[in-house]
PDB file of N, CA and C in Angstrom:
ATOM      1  N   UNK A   1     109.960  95.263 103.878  1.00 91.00           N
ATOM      2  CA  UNK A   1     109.494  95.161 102.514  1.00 91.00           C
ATOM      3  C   UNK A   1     108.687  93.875 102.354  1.00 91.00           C
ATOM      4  N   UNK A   2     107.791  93.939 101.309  1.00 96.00           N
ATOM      5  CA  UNK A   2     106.619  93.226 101.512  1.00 96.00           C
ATOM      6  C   UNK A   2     106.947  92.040 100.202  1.00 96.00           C
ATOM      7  N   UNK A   3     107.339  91.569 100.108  1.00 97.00           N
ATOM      8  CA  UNK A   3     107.546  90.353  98.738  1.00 97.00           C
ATOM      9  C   UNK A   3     106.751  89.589  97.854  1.00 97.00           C
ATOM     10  N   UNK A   4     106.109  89.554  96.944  1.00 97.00           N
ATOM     11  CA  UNK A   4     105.561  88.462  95.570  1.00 97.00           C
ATOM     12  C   UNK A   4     106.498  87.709  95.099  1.00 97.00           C
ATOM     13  N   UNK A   5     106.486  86.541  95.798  1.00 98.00           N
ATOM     14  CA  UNK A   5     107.503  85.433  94.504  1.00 98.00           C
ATOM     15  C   UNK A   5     106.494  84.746  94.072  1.00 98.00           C
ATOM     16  N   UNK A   6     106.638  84.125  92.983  1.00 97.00           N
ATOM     17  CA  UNK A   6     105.651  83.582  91.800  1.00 97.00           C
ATOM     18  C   UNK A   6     106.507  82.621  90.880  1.00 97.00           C
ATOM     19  N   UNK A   7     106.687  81.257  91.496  1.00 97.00           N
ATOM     20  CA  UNK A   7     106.417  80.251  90.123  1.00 97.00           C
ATOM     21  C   UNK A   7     105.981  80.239  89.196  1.00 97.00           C
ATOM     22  N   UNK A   8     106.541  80.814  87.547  1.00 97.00           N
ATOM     23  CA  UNK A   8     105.488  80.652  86.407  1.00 97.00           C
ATOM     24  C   UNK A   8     105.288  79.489  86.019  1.00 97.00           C
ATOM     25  N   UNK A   9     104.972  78.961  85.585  1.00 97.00           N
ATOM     26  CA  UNK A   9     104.222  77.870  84.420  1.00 97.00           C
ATOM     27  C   UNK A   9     103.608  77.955  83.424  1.00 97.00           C
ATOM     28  N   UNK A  10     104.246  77.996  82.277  1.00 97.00           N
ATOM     29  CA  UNK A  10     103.406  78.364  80.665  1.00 97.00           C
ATOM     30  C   UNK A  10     102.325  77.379  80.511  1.00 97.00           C
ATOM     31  N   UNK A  11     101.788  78.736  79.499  1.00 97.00           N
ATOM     32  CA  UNK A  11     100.978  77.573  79.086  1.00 97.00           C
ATOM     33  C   UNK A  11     100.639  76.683  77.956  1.00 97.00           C
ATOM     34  N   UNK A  12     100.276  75.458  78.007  1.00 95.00           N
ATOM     35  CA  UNK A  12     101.023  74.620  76.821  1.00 95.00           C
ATOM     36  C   UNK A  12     100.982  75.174  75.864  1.00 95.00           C
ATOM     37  N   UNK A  13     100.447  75.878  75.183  1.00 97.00           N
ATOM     38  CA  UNK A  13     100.670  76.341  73.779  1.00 97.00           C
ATOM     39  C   UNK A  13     101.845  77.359  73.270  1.00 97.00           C
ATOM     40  N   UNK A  14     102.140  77.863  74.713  1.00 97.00           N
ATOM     41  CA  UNK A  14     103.856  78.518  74.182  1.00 97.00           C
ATOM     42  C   UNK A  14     105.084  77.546  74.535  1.00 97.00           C
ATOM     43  N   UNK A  15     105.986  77.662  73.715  1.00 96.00           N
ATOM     44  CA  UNK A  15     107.207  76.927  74.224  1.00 96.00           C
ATOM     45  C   UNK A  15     107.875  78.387  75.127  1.00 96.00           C
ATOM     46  N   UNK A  16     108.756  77.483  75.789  1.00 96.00           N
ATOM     47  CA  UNK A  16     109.706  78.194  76.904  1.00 96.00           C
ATOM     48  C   UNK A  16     110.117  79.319  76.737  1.00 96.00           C
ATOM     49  N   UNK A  17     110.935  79.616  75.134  1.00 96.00           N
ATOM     50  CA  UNK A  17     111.558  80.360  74.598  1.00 96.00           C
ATOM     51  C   UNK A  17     110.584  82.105  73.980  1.00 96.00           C
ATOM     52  N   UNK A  18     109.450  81.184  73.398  1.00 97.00           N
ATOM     53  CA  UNK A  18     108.342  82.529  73.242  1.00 97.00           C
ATOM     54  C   UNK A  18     107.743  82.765  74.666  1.00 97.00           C
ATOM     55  N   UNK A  19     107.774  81.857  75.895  1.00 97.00           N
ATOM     56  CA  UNK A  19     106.839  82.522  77.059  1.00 97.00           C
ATOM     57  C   UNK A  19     107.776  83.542  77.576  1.00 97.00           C
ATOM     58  N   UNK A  20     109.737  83.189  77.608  1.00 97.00           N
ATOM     59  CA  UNK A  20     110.616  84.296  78.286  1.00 97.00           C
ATOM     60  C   UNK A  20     110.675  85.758  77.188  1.00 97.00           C
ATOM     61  N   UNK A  21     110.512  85.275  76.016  1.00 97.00           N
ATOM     62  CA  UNK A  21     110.485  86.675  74.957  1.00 97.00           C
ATOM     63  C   UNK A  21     109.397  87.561  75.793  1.00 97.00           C
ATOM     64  N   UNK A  22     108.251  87.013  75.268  1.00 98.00           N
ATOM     65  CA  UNK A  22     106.849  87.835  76.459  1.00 98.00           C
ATOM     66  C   UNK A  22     107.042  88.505  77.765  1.00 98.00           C
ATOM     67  N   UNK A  23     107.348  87.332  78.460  1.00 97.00           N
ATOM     68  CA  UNK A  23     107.714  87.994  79.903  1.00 97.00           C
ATOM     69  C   UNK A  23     108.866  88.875  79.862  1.00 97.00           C
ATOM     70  N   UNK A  24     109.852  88.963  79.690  1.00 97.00           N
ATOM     71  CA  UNK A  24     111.395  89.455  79.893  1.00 97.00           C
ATOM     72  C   UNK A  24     110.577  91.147  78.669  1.00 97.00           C
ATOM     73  N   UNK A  25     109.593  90.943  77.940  1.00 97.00           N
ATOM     74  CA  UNK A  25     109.952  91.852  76.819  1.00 97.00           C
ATOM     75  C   UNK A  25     109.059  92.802  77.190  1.00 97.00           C
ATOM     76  N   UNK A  26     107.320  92.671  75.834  1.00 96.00           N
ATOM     77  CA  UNK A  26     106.146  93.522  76.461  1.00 96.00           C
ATOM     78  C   UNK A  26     105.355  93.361  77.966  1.00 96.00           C
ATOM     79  N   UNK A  27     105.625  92.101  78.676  1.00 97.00           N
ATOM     80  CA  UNK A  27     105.098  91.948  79.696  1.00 97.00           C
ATOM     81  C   UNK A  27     105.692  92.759  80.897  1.00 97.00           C
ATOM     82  N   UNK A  28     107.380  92.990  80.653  1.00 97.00           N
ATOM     83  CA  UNK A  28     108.245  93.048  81.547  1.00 97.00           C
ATOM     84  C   UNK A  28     107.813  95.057  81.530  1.00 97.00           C
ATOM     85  N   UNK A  29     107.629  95.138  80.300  1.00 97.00           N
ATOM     86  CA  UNK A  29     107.371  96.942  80.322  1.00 97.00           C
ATOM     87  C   UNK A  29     106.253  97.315  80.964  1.00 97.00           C
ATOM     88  N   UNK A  30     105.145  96.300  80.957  1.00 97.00           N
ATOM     89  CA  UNK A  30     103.591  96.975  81.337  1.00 97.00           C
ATOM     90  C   UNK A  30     103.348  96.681  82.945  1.00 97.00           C
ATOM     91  N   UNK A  31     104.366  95.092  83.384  1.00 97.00           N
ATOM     92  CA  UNK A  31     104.703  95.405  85.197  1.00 97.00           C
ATOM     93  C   UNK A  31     105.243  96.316  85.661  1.00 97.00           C
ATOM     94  N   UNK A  32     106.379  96.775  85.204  1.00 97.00           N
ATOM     95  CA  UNK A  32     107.260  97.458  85.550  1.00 97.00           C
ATOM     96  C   UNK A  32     106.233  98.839  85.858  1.00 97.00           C
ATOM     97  N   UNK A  33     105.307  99.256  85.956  1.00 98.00           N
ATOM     98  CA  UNK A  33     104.252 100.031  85.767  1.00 98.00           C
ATOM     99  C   UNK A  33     103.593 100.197  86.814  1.00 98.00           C
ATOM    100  N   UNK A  34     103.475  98.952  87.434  1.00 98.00           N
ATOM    101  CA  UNK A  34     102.638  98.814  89.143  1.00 98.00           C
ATOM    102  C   UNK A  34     103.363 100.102  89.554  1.00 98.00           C
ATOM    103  N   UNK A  35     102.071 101.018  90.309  1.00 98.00           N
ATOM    104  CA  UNK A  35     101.993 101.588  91.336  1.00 98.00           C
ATOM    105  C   UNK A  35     102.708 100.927  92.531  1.00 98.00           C
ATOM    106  N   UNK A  36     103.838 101.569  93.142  1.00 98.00           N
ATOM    107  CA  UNK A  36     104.437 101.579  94.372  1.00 98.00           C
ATOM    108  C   UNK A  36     105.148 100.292  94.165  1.00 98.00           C
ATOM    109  N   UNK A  37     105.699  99.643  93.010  1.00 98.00           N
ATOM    110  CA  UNK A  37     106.636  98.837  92.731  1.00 98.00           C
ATOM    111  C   UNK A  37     108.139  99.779  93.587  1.00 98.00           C
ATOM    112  N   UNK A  38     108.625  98.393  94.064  1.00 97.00           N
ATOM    113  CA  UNK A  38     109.937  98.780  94.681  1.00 97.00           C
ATOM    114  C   UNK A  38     111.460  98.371  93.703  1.00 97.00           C
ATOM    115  N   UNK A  39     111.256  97.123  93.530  1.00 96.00           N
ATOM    116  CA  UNK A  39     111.894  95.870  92.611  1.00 96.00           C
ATOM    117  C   UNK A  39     111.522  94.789  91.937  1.00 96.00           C
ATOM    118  N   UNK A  40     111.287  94.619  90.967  1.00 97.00           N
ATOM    119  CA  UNK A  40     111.358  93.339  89.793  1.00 97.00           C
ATOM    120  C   UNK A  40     111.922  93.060  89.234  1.00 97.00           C
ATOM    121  N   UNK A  41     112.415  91.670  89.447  1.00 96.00           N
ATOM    122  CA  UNK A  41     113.118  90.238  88.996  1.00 96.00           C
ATOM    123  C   UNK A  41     112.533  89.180  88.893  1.00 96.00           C
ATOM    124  N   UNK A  42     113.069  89.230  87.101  1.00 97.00           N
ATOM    125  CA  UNK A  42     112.732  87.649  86.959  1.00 97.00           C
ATOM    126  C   UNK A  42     113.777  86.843  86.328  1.00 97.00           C
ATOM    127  N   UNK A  43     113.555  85.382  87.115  1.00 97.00           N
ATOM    128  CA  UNK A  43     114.723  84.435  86.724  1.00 97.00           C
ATOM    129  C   UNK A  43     114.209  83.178  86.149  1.00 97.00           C
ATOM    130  N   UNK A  44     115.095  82.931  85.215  1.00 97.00           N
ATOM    131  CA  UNK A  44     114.462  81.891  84.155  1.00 97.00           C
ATOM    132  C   UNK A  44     115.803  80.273  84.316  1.00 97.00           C
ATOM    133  N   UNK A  45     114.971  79.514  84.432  1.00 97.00           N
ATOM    134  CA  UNK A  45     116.025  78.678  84.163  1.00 97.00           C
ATOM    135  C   UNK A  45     117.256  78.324  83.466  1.00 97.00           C
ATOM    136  N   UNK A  46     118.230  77.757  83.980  1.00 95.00           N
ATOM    137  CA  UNK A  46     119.243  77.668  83.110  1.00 95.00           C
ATOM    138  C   UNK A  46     119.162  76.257  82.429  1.00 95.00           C
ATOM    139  N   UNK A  47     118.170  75.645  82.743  1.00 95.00           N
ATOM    140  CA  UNK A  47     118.068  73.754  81.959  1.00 95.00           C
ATOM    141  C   UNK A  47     116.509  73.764  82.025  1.00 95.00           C
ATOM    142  N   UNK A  48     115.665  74.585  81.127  1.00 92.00           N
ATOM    143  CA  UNK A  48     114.042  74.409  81.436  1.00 92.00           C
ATOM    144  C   UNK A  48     113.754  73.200  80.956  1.00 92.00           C
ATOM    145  N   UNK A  49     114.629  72.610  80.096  1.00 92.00           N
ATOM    146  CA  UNK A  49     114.025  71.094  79.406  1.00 92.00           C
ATOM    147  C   UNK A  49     114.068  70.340  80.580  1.00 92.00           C
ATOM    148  N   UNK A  50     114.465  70.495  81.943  1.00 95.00           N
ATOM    149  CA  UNK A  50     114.600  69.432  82.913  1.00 95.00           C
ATOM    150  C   UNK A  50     114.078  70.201  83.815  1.00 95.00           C
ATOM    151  N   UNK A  51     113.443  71.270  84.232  1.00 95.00           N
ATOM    152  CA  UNK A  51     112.534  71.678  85.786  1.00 95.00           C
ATOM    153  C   UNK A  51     111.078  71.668  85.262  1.00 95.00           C
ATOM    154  N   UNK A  52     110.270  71.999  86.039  1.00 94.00           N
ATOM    155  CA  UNK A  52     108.648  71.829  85.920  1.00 94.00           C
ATOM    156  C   UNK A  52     108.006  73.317  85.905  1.00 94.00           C
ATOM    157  N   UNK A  53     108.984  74.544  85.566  1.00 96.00           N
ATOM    158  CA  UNK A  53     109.020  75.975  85.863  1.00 96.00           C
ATOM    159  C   UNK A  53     109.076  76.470  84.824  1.00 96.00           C
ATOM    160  N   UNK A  54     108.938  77.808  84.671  1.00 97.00           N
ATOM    161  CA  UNK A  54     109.476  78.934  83.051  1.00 97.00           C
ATOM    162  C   UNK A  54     110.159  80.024  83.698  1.00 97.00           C
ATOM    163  N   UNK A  55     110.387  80.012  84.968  1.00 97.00           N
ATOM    164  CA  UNK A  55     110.702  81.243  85.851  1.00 97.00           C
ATOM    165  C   UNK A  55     110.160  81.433  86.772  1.00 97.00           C
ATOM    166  N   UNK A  56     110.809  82.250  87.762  1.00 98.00           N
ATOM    167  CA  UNK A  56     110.452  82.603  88.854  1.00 98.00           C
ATOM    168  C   UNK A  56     110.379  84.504  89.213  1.00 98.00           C
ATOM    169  N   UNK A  57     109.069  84.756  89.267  1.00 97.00           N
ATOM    170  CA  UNK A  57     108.858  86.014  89.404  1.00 97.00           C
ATOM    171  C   UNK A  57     109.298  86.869  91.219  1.00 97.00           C
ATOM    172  N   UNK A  58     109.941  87.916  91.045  1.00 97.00           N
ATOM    173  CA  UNK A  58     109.696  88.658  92.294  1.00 97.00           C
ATOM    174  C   UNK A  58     109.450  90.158  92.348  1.00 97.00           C
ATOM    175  N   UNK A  59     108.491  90.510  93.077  1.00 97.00           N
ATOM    176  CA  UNK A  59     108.165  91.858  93.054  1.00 97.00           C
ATOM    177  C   UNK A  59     108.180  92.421  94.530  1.00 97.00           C
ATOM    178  N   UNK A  60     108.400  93.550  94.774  1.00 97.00           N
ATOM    179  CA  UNK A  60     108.832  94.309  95.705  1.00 97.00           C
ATOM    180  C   UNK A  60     108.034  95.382  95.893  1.00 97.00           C
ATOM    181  N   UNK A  61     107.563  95.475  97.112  1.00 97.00           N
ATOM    182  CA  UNK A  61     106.617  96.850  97.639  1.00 97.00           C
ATOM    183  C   UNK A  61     107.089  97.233  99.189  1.00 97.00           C
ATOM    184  N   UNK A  62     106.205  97.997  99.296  1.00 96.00           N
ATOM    185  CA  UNK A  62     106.784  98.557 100.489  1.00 96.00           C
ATOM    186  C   UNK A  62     105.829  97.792 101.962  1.00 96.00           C
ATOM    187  N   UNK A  63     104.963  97.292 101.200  1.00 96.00           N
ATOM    188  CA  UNK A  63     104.081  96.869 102.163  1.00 96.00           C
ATOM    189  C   UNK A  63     102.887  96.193 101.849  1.00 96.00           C
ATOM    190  N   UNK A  64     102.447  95.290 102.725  1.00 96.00           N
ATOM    191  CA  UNK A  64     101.264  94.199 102.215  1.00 96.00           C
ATOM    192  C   UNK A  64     100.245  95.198 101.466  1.00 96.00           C
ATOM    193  N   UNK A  65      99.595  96.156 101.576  1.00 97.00           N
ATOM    194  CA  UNK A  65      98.708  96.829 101.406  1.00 97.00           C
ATOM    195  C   UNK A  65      99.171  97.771 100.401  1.00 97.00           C
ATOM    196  N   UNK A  66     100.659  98.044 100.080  1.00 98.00           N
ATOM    197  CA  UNK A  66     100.715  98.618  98.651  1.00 98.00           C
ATOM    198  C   UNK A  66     100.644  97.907  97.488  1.00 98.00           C
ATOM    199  N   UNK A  67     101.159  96.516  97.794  1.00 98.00           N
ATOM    200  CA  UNK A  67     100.577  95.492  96.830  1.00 98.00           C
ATOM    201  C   UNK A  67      99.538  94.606  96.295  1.00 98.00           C
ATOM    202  N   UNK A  68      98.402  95.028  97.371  1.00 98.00           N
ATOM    203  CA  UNK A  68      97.289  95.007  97.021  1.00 98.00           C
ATOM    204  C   UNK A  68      96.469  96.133  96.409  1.00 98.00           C
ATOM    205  N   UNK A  69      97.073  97.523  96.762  1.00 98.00           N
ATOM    206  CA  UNK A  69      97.102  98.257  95.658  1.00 98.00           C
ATOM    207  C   UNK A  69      97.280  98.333  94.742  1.00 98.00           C
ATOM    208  N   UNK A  70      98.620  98.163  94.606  1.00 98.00           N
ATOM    209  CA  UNK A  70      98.683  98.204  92.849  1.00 98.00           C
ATOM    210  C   UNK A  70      98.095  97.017  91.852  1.00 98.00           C
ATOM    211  N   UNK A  71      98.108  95.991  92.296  1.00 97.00           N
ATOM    212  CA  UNK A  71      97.098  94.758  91.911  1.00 97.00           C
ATOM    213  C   UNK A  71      95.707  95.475  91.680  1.00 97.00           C
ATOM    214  N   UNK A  72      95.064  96.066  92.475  1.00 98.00           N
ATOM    215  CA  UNK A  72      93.649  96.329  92.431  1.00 98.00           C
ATOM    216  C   UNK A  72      93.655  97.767  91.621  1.00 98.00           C
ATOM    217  N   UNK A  73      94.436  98.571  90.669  1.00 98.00           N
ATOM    218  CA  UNK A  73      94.447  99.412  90.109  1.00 98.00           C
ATOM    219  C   UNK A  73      94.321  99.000  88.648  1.00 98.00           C
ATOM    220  N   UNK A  74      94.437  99.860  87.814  1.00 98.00           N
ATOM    221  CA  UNK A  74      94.039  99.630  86.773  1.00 98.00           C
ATOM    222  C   UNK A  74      94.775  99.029  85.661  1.00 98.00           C
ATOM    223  N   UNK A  75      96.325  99.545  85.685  1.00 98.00           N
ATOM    224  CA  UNK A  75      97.497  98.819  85.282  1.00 98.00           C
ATOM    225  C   UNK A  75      97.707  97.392  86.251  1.00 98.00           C
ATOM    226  N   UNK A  76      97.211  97.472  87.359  1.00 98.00           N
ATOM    227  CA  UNK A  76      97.438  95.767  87.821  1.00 98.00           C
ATOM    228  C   UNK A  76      96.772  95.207  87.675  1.00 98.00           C
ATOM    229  N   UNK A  77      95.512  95.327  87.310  1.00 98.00           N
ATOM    230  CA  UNK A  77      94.217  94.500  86.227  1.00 98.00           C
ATOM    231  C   UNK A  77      95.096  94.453  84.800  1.00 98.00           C
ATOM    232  N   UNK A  78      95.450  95.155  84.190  1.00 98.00           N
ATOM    233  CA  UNK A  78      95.720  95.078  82.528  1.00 98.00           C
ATOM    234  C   UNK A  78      97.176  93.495  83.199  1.00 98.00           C
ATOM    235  N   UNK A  79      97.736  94.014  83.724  1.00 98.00           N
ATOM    236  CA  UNK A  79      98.634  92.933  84.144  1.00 98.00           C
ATOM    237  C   UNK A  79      98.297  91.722  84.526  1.00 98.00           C
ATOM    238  N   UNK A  80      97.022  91.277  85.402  1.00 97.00           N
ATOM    239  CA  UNK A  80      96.979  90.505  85.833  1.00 97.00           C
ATOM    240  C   UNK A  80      96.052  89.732  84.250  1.00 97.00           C
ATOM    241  N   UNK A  81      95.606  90.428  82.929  1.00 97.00           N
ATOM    242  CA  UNK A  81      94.673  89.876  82.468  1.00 97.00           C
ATOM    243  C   UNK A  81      96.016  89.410  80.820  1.00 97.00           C
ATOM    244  N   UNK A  82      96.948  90.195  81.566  1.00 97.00           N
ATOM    245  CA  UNK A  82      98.299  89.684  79.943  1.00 97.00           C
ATOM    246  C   UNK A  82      98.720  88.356  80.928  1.00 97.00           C
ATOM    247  N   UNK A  83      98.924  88.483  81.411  1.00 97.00           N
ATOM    248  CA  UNK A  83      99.410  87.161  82.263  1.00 97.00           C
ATOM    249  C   UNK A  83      98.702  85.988  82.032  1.00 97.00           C
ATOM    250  N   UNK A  84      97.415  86.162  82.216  1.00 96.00           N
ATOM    251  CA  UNK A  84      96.141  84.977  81.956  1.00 96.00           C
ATOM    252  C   UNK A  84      96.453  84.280  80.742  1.00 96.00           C
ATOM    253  N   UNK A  85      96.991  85.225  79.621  1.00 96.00           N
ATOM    254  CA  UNK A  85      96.929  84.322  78.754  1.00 96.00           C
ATOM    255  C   UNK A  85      98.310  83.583  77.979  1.00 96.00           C
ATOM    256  N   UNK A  86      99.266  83.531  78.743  1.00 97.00           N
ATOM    257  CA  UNK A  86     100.716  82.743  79.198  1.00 97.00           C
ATOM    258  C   UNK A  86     100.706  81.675  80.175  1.00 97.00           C
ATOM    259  N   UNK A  87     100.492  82.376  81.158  1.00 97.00           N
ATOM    260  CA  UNK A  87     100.644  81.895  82.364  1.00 97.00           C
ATOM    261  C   UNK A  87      99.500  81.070  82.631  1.00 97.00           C
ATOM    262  N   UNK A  88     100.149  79.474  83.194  1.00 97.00           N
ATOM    263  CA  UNK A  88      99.025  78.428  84.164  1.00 97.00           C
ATOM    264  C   UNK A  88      99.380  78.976  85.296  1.00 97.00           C
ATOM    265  N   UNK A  89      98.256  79.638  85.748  1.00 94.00           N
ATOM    266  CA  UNK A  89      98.353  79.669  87.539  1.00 94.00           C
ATOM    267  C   UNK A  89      97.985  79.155  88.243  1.00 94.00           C
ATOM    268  N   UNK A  90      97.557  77.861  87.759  1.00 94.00           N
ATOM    269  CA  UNK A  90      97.243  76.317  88.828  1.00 94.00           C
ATOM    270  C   UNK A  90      98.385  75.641  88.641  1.00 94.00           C
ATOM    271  N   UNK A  91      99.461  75.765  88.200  1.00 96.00           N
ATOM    272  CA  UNK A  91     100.390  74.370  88.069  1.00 96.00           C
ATOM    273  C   UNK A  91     101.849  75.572  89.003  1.00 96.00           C
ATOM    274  N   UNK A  92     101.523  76.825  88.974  1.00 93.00           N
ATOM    275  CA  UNK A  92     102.988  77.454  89.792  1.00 93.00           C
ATOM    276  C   UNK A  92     102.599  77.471  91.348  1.00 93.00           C
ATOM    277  N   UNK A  93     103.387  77.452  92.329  1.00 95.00           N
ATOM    278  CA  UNK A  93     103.045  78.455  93.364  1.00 95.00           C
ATOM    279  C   UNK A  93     103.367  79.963  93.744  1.00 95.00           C
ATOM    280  N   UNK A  94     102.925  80.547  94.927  1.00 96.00           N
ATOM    281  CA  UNK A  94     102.639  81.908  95.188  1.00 96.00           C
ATOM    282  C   UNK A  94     103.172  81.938  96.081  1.00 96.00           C
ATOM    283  N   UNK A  95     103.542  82.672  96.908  1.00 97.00           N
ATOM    284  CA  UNK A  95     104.141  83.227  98.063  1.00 97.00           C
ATOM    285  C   UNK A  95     103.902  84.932  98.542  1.00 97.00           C
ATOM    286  N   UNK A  96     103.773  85.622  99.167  1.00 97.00           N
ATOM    287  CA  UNK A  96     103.568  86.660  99.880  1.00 97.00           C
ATOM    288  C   UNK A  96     104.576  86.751 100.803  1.00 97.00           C
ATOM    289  N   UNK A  97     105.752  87.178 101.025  1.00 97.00           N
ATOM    290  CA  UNK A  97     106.620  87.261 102.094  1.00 97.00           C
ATOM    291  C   UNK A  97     107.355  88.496 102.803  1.00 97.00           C
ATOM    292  N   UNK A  98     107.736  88.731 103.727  1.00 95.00           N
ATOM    293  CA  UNK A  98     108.547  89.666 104.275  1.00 95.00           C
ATOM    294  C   UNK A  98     109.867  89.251 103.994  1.00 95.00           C
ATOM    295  N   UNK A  99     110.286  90.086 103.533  1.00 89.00           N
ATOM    296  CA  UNK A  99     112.059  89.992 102.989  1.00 89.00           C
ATOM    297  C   UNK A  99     113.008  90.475 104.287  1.00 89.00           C
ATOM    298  N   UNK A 100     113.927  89.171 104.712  1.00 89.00           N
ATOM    299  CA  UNK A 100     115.041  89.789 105.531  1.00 89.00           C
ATOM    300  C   UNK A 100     116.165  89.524 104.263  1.00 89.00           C
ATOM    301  N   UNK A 101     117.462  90.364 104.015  1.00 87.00           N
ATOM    302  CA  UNK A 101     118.228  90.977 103.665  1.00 87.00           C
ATOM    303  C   UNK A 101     119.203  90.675 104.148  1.00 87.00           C
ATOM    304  N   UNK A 102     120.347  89.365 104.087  1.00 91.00           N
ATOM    305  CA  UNK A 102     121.390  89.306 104.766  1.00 91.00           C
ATOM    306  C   UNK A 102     123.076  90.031 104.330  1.00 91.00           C
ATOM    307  N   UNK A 103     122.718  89.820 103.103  1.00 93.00           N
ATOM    308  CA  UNK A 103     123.941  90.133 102.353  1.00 93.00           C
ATOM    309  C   UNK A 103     123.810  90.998 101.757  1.00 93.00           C
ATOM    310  N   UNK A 104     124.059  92.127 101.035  1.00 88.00           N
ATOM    311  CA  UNK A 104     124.125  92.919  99.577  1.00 88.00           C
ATOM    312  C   UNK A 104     125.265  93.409  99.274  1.00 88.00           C
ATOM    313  N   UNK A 105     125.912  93.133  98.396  1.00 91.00           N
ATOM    314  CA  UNK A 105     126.831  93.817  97.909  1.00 91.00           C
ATOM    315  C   UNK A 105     126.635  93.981  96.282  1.00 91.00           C
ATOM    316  N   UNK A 106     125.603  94.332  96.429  1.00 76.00           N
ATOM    317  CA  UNK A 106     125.230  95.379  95.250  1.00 76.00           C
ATOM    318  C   UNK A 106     125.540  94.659  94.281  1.00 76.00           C
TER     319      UNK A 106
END
């Protein structure tokens, strides 16, 4: 499985509390939407007045190339252009990873 983790970083004009309403709410319905999505999670701090974060995004595909699919489709344009206007994506980082799986107990 092919992994997106994503550092958010608001942007100054929302506080913490309206950027997780957004994300967790209408944002969270119109990702959830990607073509060949496997899993999405997002985790929000438990002390944001003290990290440099608003959350940490992860998305799940089956493979490098389905997630450049669904990115390059038409719901992952509408996504990538609600995001733009929350999200600093110069102040988070990105990651692309292969997921190993040690534990699950569900």
């Amino acid at each position: 499985m092919t992994k997106l983790v994503q550092v958010l970083v608001r942007r100054d004009e929302y506080s913490h509390e309206a950027f997780v309403d957004w994300w967790r709410g209408d944002h969270a319905e119109l990702a959830s939407e990607l073509p060949g999505l496997k899993r999405y999670s997002t985790s929000v701090p438990t002390n944001p007045d003290y990290v440099d974060y608003d959350g940490v995004l992860a998305l799940t595909f089956e493979s490098a190339a389905a997630l450049d699919e669904a990115f390059e489709s038409e719901i992952g344009q509408e996504v990538q252009a609600d995001a733009a206007d929350y999200v600093d994506f110069d102040a988070g980082s990105r990651m692309i990873v292969e997921e190993t799986v040690h534990v699950d107990e569900g």
